[in-house]
Amino acid sequence: MNNIKFSIITINLNDKDGLENTVQSVIDQTYKNFEFIVVDGGSTDKSVDIIEKYRDRISYWVSEKDSGIYNAMNKGIKKAKGEYCFFLNSRDVLFDKNVLQKIADSNPTEDIIFGDIIKIYKNENVYVKYERKISLYYLSYTTIWHQASLIKTELFDTLGLYNENYKIASDWDYWLKSLIVNKCSNKYLAFPFSIFDTTGIGSDDKQSKAIANERKSIFLSYFSNFQYKYFLNLRRLEKSLLWRVFRKIKKLVDKEQNINKH
């Protein structure tokens, strides 16, 4: 049996109820070989009271102002002693109590492990299933959520921490740098790791333009403008072709329904 140690890192700011939900999902895990690190950004809503409530189950915590989510995540990384870092933000919860056990049972040795995720929206829940092989084209229009991935702690020593110059898309930057540029080893596990609350800054519709701008800047720091435009146009073409197929199918269905009425 693999007795691998995980470092679960939770960042929080003024979300005491969400924080407690996250803490509960972590401490309820059947697999117990993990450390739990909580980085609070100086909350004023009694989040620290929640931390104090569970302090015997938390390996390390701090409550102080930070310069953003990636600064907070980097603080957690610097304290991590486990073999893999697993970022679970306040309000996000592990899918069930056996998630860590299932990951450990897969005997991971790769630099990056990723699985599926459940995204919760106001009106629906969406199961996000990733491709087994992550390509540059795939990352050009989507990402791997850090709530559904584990990164070898030593990889942060090799490639560096999250780039704090980016406020929203530094995790996306890390995927390009690790998976595409440096071709780090990775493994996909076909089960959901966590349930992701979509109210964070990275999933706010108002932030979509800012996200796009940061991703463009990040992409161009590694690849050419020609490649950027190529993937952008390829995606547009794909959407266009899919939309044409959808419209044809809809017309056929509508026609069939009209026939059945007569």
Coordinates of C-alpha atoms in Angstrom, one line a residue:
M1 CA 0.0 0.0 0.0
N2 CA 1.3 3.5 -1.0
N3 CA 1.6 5.6 2.2
I4 CA 2.3 8.8 0.2
K5 CA 1.9 12.1 2.1
F6 CA -0.3 14.9 0.7
S7 CA -0.1 18.6 1.5
I8 CA -3.6 20.0 1.3
I9 CA -3.5 23.8 1.0
T10 CA -6.6 25.9 1.6
I11 CA -6.6 29.7 1.1
N12 CA -9.4 31.8 2.6
L13 CA -10.6 35.4 2.9
N14 CA -13.8 36.3 4.8
D15 CA -15.6 33.1 4.0
K16 CA -16.1 31.4 7.4
D17 CA -19.0 29.2 6.3
G18 CA -17.2 28.1 3.1
L19 CA -14.0 27.5 5.1
E20 CA -15.8 25.2 7.5
N21 CA -17.3 23.2 4.7
T22 CA -13.8 22.7 3.2
V23 CA -12.2 21.8 6.5
Q24 CA -15.0 19.2 7.2
S25 CA -14.4 17.6 3.8
V26 CA -10.7 17.3 4.5
I27 CA -10.8 16.0 8.0
D28 CA -13.5 13.4 7.0
Q29 CA -11.1 11.7 4.6
T30 CA -10.6 8.0 5.3
Y31 CA -6.9 8.4 4.2
K32 CA -5.1 10.1 7.0
N33 CA -1.5 10.6 5.8
F34 CA -1.8 14.3 4.9
E35 CA -1.0 17.6 6.4
F36 CA -3.5 20.4 6.3
I37 CA -2.3 24.0 5.7
V38 CA -4.7 26.9 5.9
V39 CA -3.6 30.4 4.7
D40 CA -6.1 33.1 5.7
G41 CA -5.7 36.6 4.2
G42 CA -6.5 38.5 7.5
S43 CA -10.2 37.8 7.5
T44 CA -12.5 39.9 9.6
D45 CA -15.6 37.7 9.5
K46 CA -14.6 35.2 12.3
S47 CA -12.8 32.8 9.9
V48 CA -10.1 32.6 12.4
D49 CA -12.7 31.3 14.9
I50 CA -13.3 28.4 12.5
I51 CA -9.5 27.8 12.3
E52 CA -9.3 27.8 16.0
K53 CA -12.2 25.4 16.3
Y54 CA -10.3 22.8 14.2
R55 CA -6.8 23.8 15.1
D56 CA -6.0 20.2 16.3
R57 CA -6.7 19.0 12.8
I58 CA -4.7 21.7 11.0
S59 CA -1.0 21.2 10.7
Y60 CA -0.2 24.9 10.0
W61 CA -2.1 28.1 9.7
V62 CA -1.6 31.8 9.4
S63 CA -3.9 34.8 9.2
E64 CA -2.3 37.9 7.6
K65 CA -2.8 40.1 4.7
D66 CA -1.5 38.9 1.3
S67 CA -1.2 40.5 -2.1
G68 CA -3.5 38.0 -3.9
I69 CA -4.6 34.4 -4.3
Y70 CA -1.3 33.3 -5.7
N71 CA 0.7 35.0 -3.0
A72 CA -1.4 33.0 -0.5
M73 CA -1.0 29.8 -2.4
N74 CA 2.8 30.3 -2.5
K75 CA 2.8 30.8 1.2
G76 CA 1.2 27.4 1.6
I77 CA 3.7 25.8 -0.8
K78 CA 6.6 27.1 1.2
K79 CA 5.3 25.3 4.3
A80 CA 4.4 22.0 2.5
K81 CA 6.3 18.9 3.6
G82 CA 4.2 16.3 1.7
E83 CA 5.1 14.7 -1.6
Y84 CA 2.2 16.4 -3.5
C85 CA 0.5 19.7 -3.0
F86 CA -3.3 19.7 -3.4
F87 CA -5.0 23.1 -3.5
L88 CA -8.5 23.2 -2.2
N89 CA -9.8 26.7 -1.8
S90 CA -12.3 27.8 0.8
R91 CA -15.8 26.7 -0.2
D92 CA -14.5 23.9 -2.4
V93 CA -14.9 20.3 -1.0
L94 CA -13.5 16.9 -1.8
F95 CA -16.0 14.8 -3.8
D96 CA -16.3 12.2 -1.1
K97 CA -14.5 10.8 1.9
N98 CA -12.4 8.3 -0.2
V99 CA -10.8 10.7 -2.7
L100 CA -7.4 10.8 -1.1
Q101 CA -7.4 7.0 -0.6
K102 CA -8.2 6.4 -4.3
I103 CA -5.4 8.8 -5.3
A104 CA -2.9 7.1 -3.0
D105 CA -4.1 3.7 -4.3
S106 CA -3.1 4.7 -7.9
N107 CA 0.5 4.7 -6.7
P108 CA 1.4 8.1 -8.2
T109 CA 4.9 8.9 -9.2
E110 CA 4.3 11.4 -11.9
D111 CA 4.9 15.2 -11.5
I112 CA 1.3 16.0 -11.9
I113 CA -1.9 14.0 -11.2
F114 CA -5.2 15.3 -12.3
G115 CA -8.8 14.0 -12.3
D116 CA -12.3 15.1 -13.0
I117 CA -14.3 17.8 -11.2
I118 CA -17.9 18.8 -10.5
K119 CA -18.6 22.5 -11.1
I120 CA -21.6 24.0 -9.3
Y121 CA -23.5 26.8 -10.9
K122 CA -26.6 28.6 -9.8
N123 CA -28.9 26.5 -11.9
E124 CA -27.0 23.3 -12.6
N125 CA -24.1 21.0 -11.8
V126 CA -21.6 20.2 -14.5
Y127 CA -19.3 17.1 -14.6
V128 CA -16.0 18.2 -16.2
K129 CA -14.1 15.2 -17.6
Y130 CA -10.6 15.9 -18.8
E131 CA -8.7 14.4 -21.8
R132 CA -6.1 11.8 -20.9
K133 CA -3.5 13.7 -22.9
I134 CA -3.2 17.4 -22.4
S135 CA -2.1 19.2 -25.5
L136 CA -1.2 22.8 -26.2
Y137 CA -4.4 23.2 -28.3
Y138 CA -6.5 21.8 -25.4
L139 CA -5.0 24.3 -23.0
S140 CA -5.4 27.1 -25.5
Y141 CA -9.1 27.2 -24.7
T142 CA -9.5 25.6 -21.3
T143 CA -7.6 24.8 -18.2
I144 CA -7.1 22.1 -15.5
W145 CA -8.7 23.3 -12.3
H146 CA -6.2 23.2 -9.3
Q147 CA -9.1 21.7 -7.3
A148 CA -8.7 18.6 -9.5
S149 CA -5.0 18.3 -9.6
L150 CA -1.9 17.5 -7.5
I151 CA 1.5 18.8 -8.1
K152 CA 4.7 17.3 -6.8
T153 CA 6.1 19.6 -4.2
E154 CA 9.6 19.3 -5.5
L155 CA 8.4 20.6 -8.9
F156 CA 8.0 24.0 -7.4
D157 CA 11.7 23.9 -6.5
T158 CA 12.5 23.1 -10.1
L159 CA 10.1 25.3 -12.0
G160 CA 9.5 28.0 -9.3
L161 CA 6.3 29.1 -7.5
Y162 CA 3.2 30.6 -9.0
N163 CA 3.9 33.9 -10.9
E164 CA 2.4 36.5 -8.6
N165 CA 2.4 39.1 -11.5
Y166 CA -0.7 37.3 -12.8
K167 CA -3.8 37.9 -10.6
I168 CA -6.2 35.4 -12.2
A169 CA -4.5 33.0 -14.5
S170 CA -1.2 32.0 -12.9
D171 CA -2.3 28.4 -12.5
W172 CA -2.9 28.3 -16.2
D173 CA 0.6 29.7 -16.7
Y174 CA 1.9 26.8 -14.5
W175 CA 0.2 24.2 -16.7
L176 CA 1.8 25.7 -19.9
K177 CA 5.2 25.9 -18.2
S178 CA 5.1 22.4 -16.7
L179 CA 3.0 20.2 -19.1
I180 CA 3.9 21.8 -22.5
V181 CA 7.2 23.7 -22.2
N182 CA 9.0 21.3 -19.8
K183 CA 7.0 18.2 -20.7
C184 CA 6.5 17.1 -17.1
S185 CA 5.2 13.7 -16.5
N186 CA 1.5 13.5 -15.7
K187 CA -1.3 11.0 -15.1
Y188 CA -5.1 11.3 -15.5
L189 CA -7.3 9.5 -13.0
A190 CA -10.9 9.0 -14.2
F191 CA -12.9 10.0 -11.2
P192 CA -13.9 13.3 -9.6
F193 CA -11.5 14.9 -7.1
S194 CA -13.6 17.7 -5.9
I195 CA -16.7 19.9 -6.1
F196 CA -15.8 23.3 -7.3
D197 CA -17.8 26.4 -6.3
T198 CA -17.9 28.7 -9.3
T199 CA -18.3 32.0 -7.4
G200 CA -14.5 32.6 -7.2
I201 CA -12.7 35.4 -9.2
G202 CA -11.5 33.0 -11.9
S203 CA -15.0 31.9 -12.8
D204 CA -16.7 35.3 -12.5
D205 CA -18.2 36.3 -15.9
K206 CA -17.2 39.9 -15.2
Q207 CA -13.6 38.8 -15.1
S208 CA -13.7 37.0 -18.4
K209 CA -12.0 39.8 -20.3
A210 CA -9.2 40.1 -17.7
I211 CA -8.7 36.3 -17.8
A212 CA -8.5 36.4 -21.6
N213 CA -5.9 39.2 -21.5
E214 CA -3.8 37.4 -18.9
R215 CA -3.9 34.2 -20.8
K216 CA -2.9 35.9 -24.0
S217 CA 0.1 37.6 -22.3
I218 CA 1.1 34.2 -20.7
F219 CA 0.8 32.3 -24.0
L220 CA 2.9 34.9 -25.8
S221 CA 5.6 34.6 -23.2
Y222 CA 6.2 31.0 -24.3
F223 CA 5.0 30.8 -27.9
S224 CA 4.8 33.0 -31.0
N225 CA 2.0 35.4 -32.0
F226 CA 1.5 33.1 -35.1
Q227 CA 0.7 30.1 -32.8
Y228 CA -1.6 32.2 -30.7
K229 CA -3.6 33.3 -33.7
Y230 CA -3.5 29.8 -35.2
F231 CA -5.1 28.2 -32.1
L232 CA -7.6 31.1 -31.8
N233 CA -8.8 30.7 -35.4
L234 CA -8.8 26.9 -35.0
R235 CA -11.1 27.2 -32.0
R236 CA -13.4 29.6 -33.8
L237 CA -13.6 27.3 -36.8
E238 CA -14.4 24.4 -34.6
K239 CA -17.2 26.3 -32.9
S240 CA -18.5 27.4 -36.3
L241 CA -18.6 23.9 -37.7
L242 CA -20.2 22.5 -34.5
W243 CA -22.8 25.2 -34.6
R244 CA -23.6 24.4 -38.3
V245 CA -24.0 20.7 -37.4
F246 CA -26.2 21.6 -34.4
R247 CA -28.5 23.7 -36.6
K248 CA -28.8 20.9 -39.2
I249 CA -29.8 18.4 -36.5
K250 CA -32.3 20.9 -35.0
K251 CA -33.9 21.4 -38.4
L252 CA -34.2 17.6 -38.8
V253 CA -35.7 17.2 -35.4
D254 CA -38.2 20.1 -35.9
K255 CA -39.2 18.6 -39.3
E256 CA -39.7 15.2 -37.7
Q257 CA -41.9 16.7 -35.0
N258 CA -44.0 18.6 -37.5
I259 CA -44.5 15.3 -39.5
N260 CA -45.7 13.5 -36.4
K261 CA -48.2 16.2 -35.7
H262 CA -50.1 15.5 -39.0

